[in-house]
Short mmCIF file of C-alpha atoms in Angstrom, two decimals:
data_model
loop_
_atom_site.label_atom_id
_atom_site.label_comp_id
_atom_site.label_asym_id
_atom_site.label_seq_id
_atom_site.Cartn_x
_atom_site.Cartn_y
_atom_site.Cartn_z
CA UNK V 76 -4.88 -75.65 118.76
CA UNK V 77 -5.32 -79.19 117.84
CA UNK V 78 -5.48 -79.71 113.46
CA UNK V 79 -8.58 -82.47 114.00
CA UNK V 80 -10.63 -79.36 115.73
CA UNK V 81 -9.97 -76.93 113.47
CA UNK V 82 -10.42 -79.56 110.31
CA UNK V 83 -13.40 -80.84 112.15
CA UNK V 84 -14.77 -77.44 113.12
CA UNK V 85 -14.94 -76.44 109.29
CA UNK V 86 -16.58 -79.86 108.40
CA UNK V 87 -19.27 -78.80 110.61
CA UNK V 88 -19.48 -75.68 109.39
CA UNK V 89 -19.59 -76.52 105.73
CA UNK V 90 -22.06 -79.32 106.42
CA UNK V 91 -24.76 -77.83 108.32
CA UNK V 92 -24.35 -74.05 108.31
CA UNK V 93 -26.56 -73.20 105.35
CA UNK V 94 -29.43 -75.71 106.68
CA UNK V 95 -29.17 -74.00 110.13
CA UNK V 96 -29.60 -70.35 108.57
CA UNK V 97 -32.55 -72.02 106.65
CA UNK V 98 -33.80 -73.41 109.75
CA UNK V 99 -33.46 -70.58 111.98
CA UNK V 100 -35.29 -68.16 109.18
CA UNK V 101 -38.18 -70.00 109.90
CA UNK V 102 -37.99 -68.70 113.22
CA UNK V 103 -36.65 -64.96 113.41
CA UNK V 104 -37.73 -63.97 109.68
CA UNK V 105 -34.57 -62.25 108.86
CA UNK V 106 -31.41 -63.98 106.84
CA UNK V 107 -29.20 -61.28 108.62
CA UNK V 108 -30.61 -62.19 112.08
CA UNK V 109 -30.71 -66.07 111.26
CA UNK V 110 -27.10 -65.90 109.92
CA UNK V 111 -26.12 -64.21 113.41
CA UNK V 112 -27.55 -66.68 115.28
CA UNK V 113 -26.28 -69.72 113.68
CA UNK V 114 -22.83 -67.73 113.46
CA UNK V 115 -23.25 -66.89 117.28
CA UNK V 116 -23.98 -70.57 118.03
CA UNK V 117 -20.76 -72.58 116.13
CA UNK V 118 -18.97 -69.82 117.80
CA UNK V 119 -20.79 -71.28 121.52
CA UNK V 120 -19.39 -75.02 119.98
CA UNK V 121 -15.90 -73.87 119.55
CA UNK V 122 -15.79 -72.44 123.29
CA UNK V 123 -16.81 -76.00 124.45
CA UNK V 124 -15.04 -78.43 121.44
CA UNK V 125 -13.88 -80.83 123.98
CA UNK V 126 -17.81 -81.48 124.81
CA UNK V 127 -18.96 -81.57 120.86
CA UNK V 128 -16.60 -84.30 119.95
CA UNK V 129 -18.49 -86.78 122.51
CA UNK V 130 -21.89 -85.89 121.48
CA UNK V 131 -23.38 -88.74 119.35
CA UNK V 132 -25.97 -87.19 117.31
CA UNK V 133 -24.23 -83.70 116.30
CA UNK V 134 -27.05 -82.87 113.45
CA UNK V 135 -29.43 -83.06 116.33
CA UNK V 136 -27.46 -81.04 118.58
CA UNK V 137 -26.82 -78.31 115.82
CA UNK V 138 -30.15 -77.85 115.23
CA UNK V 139 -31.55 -78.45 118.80
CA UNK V 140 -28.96 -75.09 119.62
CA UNK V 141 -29.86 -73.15 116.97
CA UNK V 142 -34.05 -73.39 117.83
CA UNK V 143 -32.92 -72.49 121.70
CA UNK V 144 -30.83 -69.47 120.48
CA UNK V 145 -33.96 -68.47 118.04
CA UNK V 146 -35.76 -68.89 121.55
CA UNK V 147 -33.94 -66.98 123.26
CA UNK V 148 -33.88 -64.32 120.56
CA UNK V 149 -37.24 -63.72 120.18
CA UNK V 150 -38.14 -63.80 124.17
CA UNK V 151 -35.23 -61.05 124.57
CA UNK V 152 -35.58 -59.46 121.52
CA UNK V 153 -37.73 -56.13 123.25
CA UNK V 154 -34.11 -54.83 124.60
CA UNK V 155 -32.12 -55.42 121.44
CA UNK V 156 -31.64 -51.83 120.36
CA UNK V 157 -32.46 -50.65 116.71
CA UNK V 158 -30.87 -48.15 114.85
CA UNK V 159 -33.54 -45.80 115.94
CA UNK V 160 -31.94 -46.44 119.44
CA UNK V 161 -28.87 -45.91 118.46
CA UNK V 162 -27.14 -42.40 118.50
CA UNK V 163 -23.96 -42.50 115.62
CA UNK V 164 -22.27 -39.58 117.50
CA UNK V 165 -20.97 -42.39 120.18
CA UNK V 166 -18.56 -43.16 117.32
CA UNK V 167 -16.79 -40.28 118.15
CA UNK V 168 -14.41 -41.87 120.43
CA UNK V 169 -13.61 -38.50 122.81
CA UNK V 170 -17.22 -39.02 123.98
CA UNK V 171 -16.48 -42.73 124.65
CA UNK V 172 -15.09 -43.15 128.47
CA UNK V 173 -13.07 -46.27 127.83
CA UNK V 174 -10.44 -47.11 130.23
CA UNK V 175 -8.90 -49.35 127.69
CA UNK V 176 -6.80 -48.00 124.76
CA UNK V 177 -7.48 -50.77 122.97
CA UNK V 178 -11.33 -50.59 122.52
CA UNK V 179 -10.69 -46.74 121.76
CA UNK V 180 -8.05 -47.98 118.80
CA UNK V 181 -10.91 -50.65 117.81
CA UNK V 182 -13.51 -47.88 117.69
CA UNK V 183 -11.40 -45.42 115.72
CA UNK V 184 -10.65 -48.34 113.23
CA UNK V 185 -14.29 -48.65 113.13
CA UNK V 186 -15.41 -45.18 112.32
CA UNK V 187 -12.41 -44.81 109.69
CA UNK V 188 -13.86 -47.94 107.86
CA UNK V 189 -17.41 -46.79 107.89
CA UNK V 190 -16.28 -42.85 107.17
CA UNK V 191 -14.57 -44.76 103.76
CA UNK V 192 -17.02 -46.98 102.78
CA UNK V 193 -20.01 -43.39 102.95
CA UNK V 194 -17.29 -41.34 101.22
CA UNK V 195 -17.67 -44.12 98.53
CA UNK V 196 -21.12 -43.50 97.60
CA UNK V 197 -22.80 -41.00 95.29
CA UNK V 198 -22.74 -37.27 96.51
CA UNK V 199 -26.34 -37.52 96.87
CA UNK V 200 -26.48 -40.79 98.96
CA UNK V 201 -23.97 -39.95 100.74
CA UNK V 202 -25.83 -35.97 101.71
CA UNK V 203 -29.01 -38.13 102.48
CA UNK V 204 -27.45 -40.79 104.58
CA UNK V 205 -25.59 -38.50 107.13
CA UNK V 206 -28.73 -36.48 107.38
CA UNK V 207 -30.60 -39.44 108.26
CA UNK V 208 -27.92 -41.42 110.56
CA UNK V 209 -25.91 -38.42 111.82
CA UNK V 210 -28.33 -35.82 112.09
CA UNK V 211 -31.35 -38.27 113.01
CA UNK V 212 -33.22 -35.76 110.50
CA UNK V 213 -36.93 -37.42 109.16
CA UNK V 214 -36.92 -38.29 105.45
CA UNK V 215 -39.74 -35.40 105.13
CA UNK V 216 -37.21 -33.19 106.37
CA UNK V 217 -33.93 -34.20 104.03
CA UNK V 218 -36.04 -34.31 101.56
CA UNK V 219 -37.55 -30.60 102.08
CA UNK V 220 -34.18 -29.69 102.66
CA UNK V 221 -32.72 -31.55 99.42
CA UNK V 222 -35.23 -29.90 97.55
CA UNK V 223 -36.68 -34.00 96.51
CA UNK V 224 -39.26 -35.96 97.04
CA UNK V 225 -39.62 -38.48 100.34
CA UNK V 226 -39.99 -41.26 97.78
CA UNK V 227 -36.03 -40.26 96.28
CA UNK V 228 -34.81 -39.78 100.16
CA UNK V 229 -36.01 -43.46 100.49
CA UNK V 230 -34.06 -44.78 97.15
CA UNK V 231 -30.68 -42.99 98.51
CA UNK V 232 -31.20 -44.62 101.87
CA UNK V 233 -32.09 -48.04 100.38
CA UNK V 234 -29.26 -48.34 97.76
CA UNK V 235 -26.64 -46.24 100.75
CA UNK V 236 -27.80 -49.43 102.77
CA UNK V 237 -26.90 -52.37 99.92
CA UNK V 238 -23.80 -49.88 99.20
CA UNK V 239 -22.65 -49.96 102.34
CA UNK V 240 -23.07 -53.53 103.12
CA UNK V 241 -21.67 -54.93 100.53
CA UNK V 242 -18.23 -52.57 101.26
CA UNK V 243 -18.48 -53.48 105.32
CA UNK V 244 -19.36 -57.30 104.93
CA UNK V 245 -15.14 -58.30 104.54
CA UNK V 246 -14.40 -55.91 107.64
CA UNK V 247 -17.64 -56.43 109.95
CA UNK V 248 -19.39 -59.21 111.61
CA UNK V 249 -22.64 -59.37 109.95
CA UNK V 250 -24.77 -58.35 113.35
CA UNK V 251 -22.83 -55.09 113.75
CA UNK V 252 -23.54 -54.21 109.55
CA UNK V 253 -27.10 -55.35 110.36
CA UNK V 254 -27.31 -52.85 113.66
CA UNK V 255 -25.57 -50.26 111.96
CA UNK V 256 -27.67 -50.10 108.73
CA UNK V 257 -31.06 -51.70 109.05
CA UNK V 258 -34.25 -49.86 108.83
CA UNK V 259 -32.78 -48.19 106.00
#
């Protein structure tokens, strides 16, 4: 790996990343989603450097990527799963028919980081988020079942969700924190 790509590479990034995000928010009206995409497309201009460096106009190109991914985003975004979708019991890896060790080590690593990150949070929170993502229960129910109101159940999942961000964000990619927490 050449210095000049790397050095130029972070140029790049430092230049036009937070104008992209901007740009892209206008588009998918998320920062999470619009950070992903912009992230998802300098990663797409490191797997092809050799063709960057010839490109004249690399502002235009930047942007010109970014609006196609946004595109492309928005046409396909009826099959991106939500959390809803997703069932949190996969992360227990004996379920999980991987053929390669590695993924299953990757996955365990994973569900160890998440496990400390909810064993961070308030006893509370931390009741009221495995109810909700674990046991898929409704908020009417934890709360019922909490003995508090729906309006409380909300509160521990919102402040769970910044909690848990926050913790994740060094460890995670920003789409998988977003997938794994929002609609919290």
């Amino acid at each position: 790996m050449d210095h000049l790509d790397i050095s130029y590479f972070e140029d790049l990034y430092k230049k036009y990343y937070a104008d992209l995000c901007t740009y892209a928010l206008k588009y998918v009206k998320s920062n999470n989603l619009a950070e992903d995409i912009v992230s998802e497309t300098f990663f797409k201009i490191w797997e092809s450097k050799e063709k960057v460096k010839s490109i004249s106009n690399i502002k235009g190109y930047l942007f010109k990527s970014v609006y196609n991914n946004c595109l492309y985003f928005l046409r396909t975004k009826e099959s991106h799963p939500t959390i809803g979708d997703y069932d949190f019991s996969l992360l227990d890896t004996a379920a999980i028919p991987y053929k390669d060790a590695l993924d299953t080590m990757m996955l365990n690593e994973l569900a160890e980081y998440l496990e400390k990150a909810i064993s961070k949070l308030p006893s509370q929170q931390q009741k009221v988020f495995r109810m909700k993502r674990f046991e898929n229960k409704k908020n009417s129910e934890i709360a019922e079942e909490l003995n508090l109101s729906v309006k409380t159940v909300e509160m521990h999942m919102t402040n769970a969700s910044k909690h848990l961000k926050e913790d994740l964000k060094f460890i995670l990619p920003s789409f998988i924190i977003t997938f794994l927490l929002s609609g919290m």
